[in-house]
Amino acid sequence: GAGLAAGLDDRRGLDHGAWVPLSLLYPDADVPVIQLSVQSRLDAAHHVALGAALAPLRKESVLILGSGGATHDLRRAAFGADEQAVPPDIRSFEEWLVECVTGGDTDSMVEWRTHAPYPEANHPTPEHFLPLFVPLGAAPEATKGRLLHRAFAYGALSMAAFAWDD
């Protein structure tokens, strides 16, 4: 009904971006799951529209989960790195994102490549950031997000997690 093409590929299993958070949330694997593919050649606005198309499912108690990374440049990750020594450009992007989500600044988020500080340094490719826009789009319009978790891993990866409630 939203004009978005969809298809099912039952030959693929869950990607690690889906099974890792789901294994923590539902260790008994006792919930049905449908994974959507990130459309990395399309922009954030497309993923917001996808979320809006899925929004009616929220009334049926369907969890719309976007799993990726608030920052994601693995070339800069270092095992054993001091988690307090996060580079300023990474910390700046993460702080911008938290402010946008909790302040309800959807427009800046959708135009993240021009509004965020150091977008290319934090997301050289967009596939780990685009999943954030699906639950954002599924939230009621003008809903401010809520910060669930905030930490860094490997000195460069923000593990920030958000929720959009009614």
mmCIF file of C-alpha atoms in Angstrom:
data_model
loop_
_atom_site.group_PDB
_atom_site.id
_atom_site.type_symbol
_atom_site.label_atom_id
_atom_site.label_comp_id
_atom_site.label_asym_id
_atom_site.label_seq_id
_atom_site.Cartn_x
_atom_site.Cartn_y
_atom_site.Cartn_z
ATOM 1 C CA GLY A 1 0.000 0.000 0.000
ATOM 2 C CA ALA A 2 2.997 2.344 0.417
ATOM 3 C CA GLY A 3 4.284 1.727 -3.105
ATOM 4 C CA LEU A 4 7.356 -0.177 -1.966
ATOM 5 C CA ALA A 5 8.208 -3.410 -3.742
ATOM 6 C CA ALA A 6 8.730 -6.437 -1.516
ATOM 7 C CA GLY A 7 9.709 -10.029 -1.972
ATOM 8 C CA LEU A 8 10.613 -13.012 0.175
ATOM 9 C CA ASP A 9 13.844 -14.991 -0.058
ATOM 10 C CA ASP A 10 13.492 -18.027 2.186
ATOM 11 C CA ARG A 11 16.944 -19.336 1.182
ATOM 12 C CA ARG A 12 18.766 -16.857 3.394
ATOM 13 C CA GLY A 13 19.192 -17.107 7.139
ATOM 14 C CA LEU A 14 19.366 -14.192 9.531
ATOM 15 C CA ASP A 15 22.276 -11.806 9.141
ATOM 16 C CA HIS A 16 24.473 -11.204 12.212
ATOM 17 C CA GLY A 17 22.909 -7.742 12.448
ATOM 18 C CA ALA A 18 19.634 -9.469 13.270
ATOM 19 C CA TRP A 19 20.600 -12.588 15.193
ATOM 20 C CA VAL A 20 23.071 -10.917 17.562
ATOM 21 C CA PRO A 21 20.585 -8.479 19.157
ATOM 22 C CA LEU A 22 17.753 -11.001 18.918
ATOM 23 C CA SER A 23 19.828 -13.651 20.714
ATOM 24 C CA LEU A 24 20.301 -11.187 23.579
ATOM 25 C CA LEU A 25 16.666 -10.086 23.652
ATOM 26 C CA TYR A 26 15.133 -13.523 23.087
ATOM 27 C CA PRO A 27 17.717 -16.180 24.041
ATOM 28 C CA ASP A 28 15.123 -18.961 23.655
ATOM 29 C CA ALA A 29 14.516 -17.912 20.025
ATOM 30 C CA ASP A 30 10.805 -18.208 20.694
ATOM 31 C CA VAL A 31 9.561 -15.275 18.609
ATOM 32 C CA PRO A 32 8.826 -15.166 14.896
ATOM 33 C CA VAL A 33 11.228 -12.940 12.949
ATOM 34 C CA ILE A 34 11.187 -11.390 9.515
ATOM 35 C CA GLN A 35 14.388 -9.651 8.476
ATOM 36 C CA LEU A 36 14.387 -6.805 5.978
ATOM 37 C CA SER A 37 17.317 -6.118 3.728
ATOM 38 C CA VAL A 38 18.990 -2.741 4.018
ATOM 39 C CA GLN A 39 18.874 -0.904 0.728
ATOM 40 C CA SER A 40 22.358 0.599 0.881
ATOM 41 C CA ARG A 41 22.021 2.217 -2.545
ATOM 42 C CA LEU A 42 18.993 4.152 -1.294
ATOM 43 C CA ASP A 43 19.028 6.986 1.220
ATOM 44 C CA ALA A 44 17.778 7.549 4.746
ATOM 45 C CA ALA A 45 14.472 8.977 3.483
ATOM 46 C CA HIS A 46 13.703 5.655 1.788
ATOM 47 C CA HIS A 47 14.300 3.800 5.070
ATOM 48 C CA VAL A 48 12.093 6.281 6.962
ATOM 49 C CA ALA A 49 9.352 5.626 4.375
ATOM 50 C CA LEU A 50 9.841 1.890 4.854
ATOM 51 C CA GLY A 51 9.388 2.345 8.596
ATOM 52 C CA ALA A 52 6.254 4.417 8.028
ATOM 53 C CA ALA A 53 4.843 1.608 5.874
ATOM 54 C CA LEU A 54 5.502 -0.843 8.728
ATOM 55 C CA ALA A 55 4.112 1.461 11.436
ATOM 56 C CA PRO A 56 0.638 -0.151 11.562
ATOM 57 C CA LEU A 57 2.314 -3.375 12.733
ATOM 58 C CA ARG A 58 3.167 -1.654 16.025
ATOM 59 C CA LYS A 59 -0.534 -1.816 16.923
ATOM 60 C CA GLU A 60 -0.258 -5.603 16.552
ATOM 61 C CA SER A 61 2.616 -5.754 19.078
ATOM 62 C CA VAL A 62 5.263 -6.178 16.392
ATOM 63 C CA LEU A 63 8.707 -4.966 17.428
ATOM 64 C CA ILE A 64 10.397 -2.978 14.671
ATOM 65 C CA LEU A 65 14.097 -3.236 15.408
ATOM 66 C CA GLY A 66 16.860 -1.521 13.469
ATOM 67 C CA SER A 67 20.273 -3.012 14.135
ATOM 68 C CA GLY A 68 23.472 -1.441 12.906
ATOM 69 C CA GLY A 69 25.911 0.937 14.500
ATOM 70 C CA ALA A 70 25.764 4.540 15.669
ATOM 71 C CA THR A 71 29.339 4.807 14.400
ATOM 72 C CA HIS A 72 30.934 2.144 12.264
ATOM 73 C CA ASP A 73 34.431 2.424 10.826
ATOM 74 C CA LEU A 74 36.079 -0.889 11.564
ATOM 75 C CA ARG A 75 39.399 0.372 10.225
ATOM 76 C CA ARG A 76 39.649 2.495 13.363
ATOM 77 C CA ALA A 77 38.503 -0.144 15.843
ATOM 78 C CA ALA A 78 41.181 -1.530 18.131
ATOM 79 C CA PHE A 79 40.712 -4.528 20.397
ATOM 80 C CA GLY A 80 41.745 -3.636 23.932
ATOM 81 C CA ALA A 81 41.522 0.102 23.254
ATOM 82 C CA ASP A 82 40.864 2.409 26.175
ATOM 83 C CA GLU A 83 37.148 3.101 25.885
ATOM 84 C CA GLN A 84 37.668 6.573 27.327
ATOM 85 C CA ALA A 85 40.060 7.499 24.493
ATOM 86 C CA VAL A 86 37.439 7.802 21.743
ATOM 87 C CA PRO A 87 38.675 10.069 18.915
ATOM 88 C CA PRO A 88 37.004 13.506 18.922
ATOM 89 C CA ASP A 89 35.383 13.102 15.503
ATOM 90 C CA ILE A 90 33.728 9.839 16.551
ATOM 91 C CA ARG A 91 32.547 11.268 19.865
ATOM 92 C CA SER A 92 31.241 14.360 18.041
ATOM 93 C CA PHE A 93 29.156 12.274 15.613
ATOM 94 C CA GLU A 94 27.749 10.150 18.451
ATOM 95 C CA GLU A 95 26.845 13.243 20.495
ATOM 96 C CA TRP A 96 25.146 14.785 17.435
ATOM 97 C CA LEU A 97 23.150 11.597 16.900
ATOM 98 C CA VAL A 98 22.020 11.378 20.538
ATOM 99 C CA GLU A 99 20.933 15.039 20.444
ATOM 100 C CA CYS A 100 19.007 14.529 17.192
ATOM 101 C CA VAL A 101 17.234 11.370 18.368
ATOM 102 C CA THR A 102 16.319 12.646 21.826
ATOM 103 C CA GLY A 103 15.417 16.081 20.449
ATOM 104 C CA GLY A 104 13.228 14.686 17.680
ATOM 105 C CA ASP A 105 15.282 16.317 14.914
ATOM 106 C CA THR A 106 14.291 13.882 12.181
ATOM 107 C CA ASP A 107 15.072 16.318 9.353
ATOM 108 C CA SER A 108 18.727 16.642 10.378
ATOM 109 C CA MET A 109 19.005 12.894 10.791
ATOM 110 C CA VAL A 110 17.587 12.185 7.334
ATOM 111 C CA GLU A 111 20.099 14.636 5.872
ATOM 112 C CA TRP A 112 22.873 13.204 8.037
ATOM 113 C CA ARG A 113 25.495 13.348 5.283
ATOM 114 C CA THR A 114 25.264 17.150 5.261
ATOM 115 C CA HIS A 115 24.220 17.848 8.881
ATOM 116 C CA ALA A 116 26.272 15.414 10.967
ATOM 117 C CA PRO A 117 29.866 16.144 11.918
ATOM 118 C CA TYR A 118 32.338 13.856 10.149
ATOM 119 C CA PRO A 119 29.762 11.608 8.435
ATOM 120 C CA GLU A 120 32.230 9.829 6.140
ATOM 121 C CA ALA A 121 34.704 9.183 8.950
ATOM 122 C CA ASN A 122 31.986 7.516 11.023
ATOM 123 C CA HIS A 123 30.171 5.707 8.211
ATOM 124 C CA PRO A 124 32.413 5.174 5.174
ATOM 125 C CA THR A 125 29.534 3.076 3.826
ATOM 126 C CA PRO A 126 25.932 3.572 5.014
ATOM 127 C CA GLU A 127 24.689 0.002 5.548
ATOM 128 C CA HIS A 128 25.315 0.015 9.303
ATOM 129 C CA PHE A 129 23.603 3.379 9.839
ATOM 130 C CA LEU A 130 20.545 3.054 7.586
ATOM 131 C CA PRO A 131 18.739 0.509 9.818
ATOM 132 C CA LEU A 132 18.255 3.270 12.417
ATOM 133 C CA PHE A 133 15.846 5.028 10.063
ATOM 134 C CA VAL A 134 13.319 2.189 9.866
ATOM 135 C CA PRO A 135 12.159 2.315 13.519
ATOM 136 C CA LEU A 136 12.441 6.108 13.351
ATOM 137 C CA GLY A 137 10.007 6.082 10.428
ATOM 138 C CA ALA A 138 7.695 3.650 12.239
ATOM 139 C CA ALA A 139 7.358 6.000 15.203
ATOM 140 C CA PRO A 140 4.468 8.443 15.354
ATOM 141 C CA GLU A 141 5.409 11.730 13.703
ATOM 142 C CA ALA A 142 7.325 14.165 15.930
ATOM 143 C CA THR A 143 8.103 11.449 18.504
ATOM 144 C CA LYS A 144 11.351 12.036 20.326
ATOM 145 C CA GLY A 145 13.538 8.995 20.718
ATOM 146 C CA ARG A 146 14.742 7.663 24.015
ATOM 147 C CA LEU A 147 18.341 6.676 24.712
ATOM 148 C CA LEU A 148 18.479 3.068 25.933
ATOM 149 C CA HIS A 149 22.226 2.468 26.058
ATOM 150 C CA ARG A 150 25.348 4.531 25.501
ATOM 151 C CA ALA A 151 28.847 3.082 25.365
ATOM 152 C CA PHE A 152 31.820 2.667 23.051
ATOM 153 C CA ALA A 153 33.543 -0.533 22.031
ATOM 154 C CA TYR A 154 37.046 -0.968 20.637
ATOM 155 C CA GLY A 155 37.722 2.762 20.984
ATOM 156 C CA ALA A 156 35.771 3.673 17.846
ATOM 157 C CA LEU A 157 32.367 2.003 17.726
ATOM 158 C CA SER A 158 29.426 3.706 19.396
ATOM 159 C CA MET A 159 26.986 1.142 20.756
ATOM 160 C CA ALA A 160 24.253 3.739 21.362
ATOM 161 C CA ALA A 161 20.760 2.261 21.243
ATOM 162 C CA PHE A 162 17.445 4.096 20.988
ATOM 163 C CA ALA A 163 13.708 3.483 21.216
ATOM 164 C CA TRP A 164 10.770 5.435 19.873
ATOM 165 C CA ASP A 165 7.711 5.010 22.088
ATOM 166 C CA ASP A 166 4.151 6.166 21.506
#
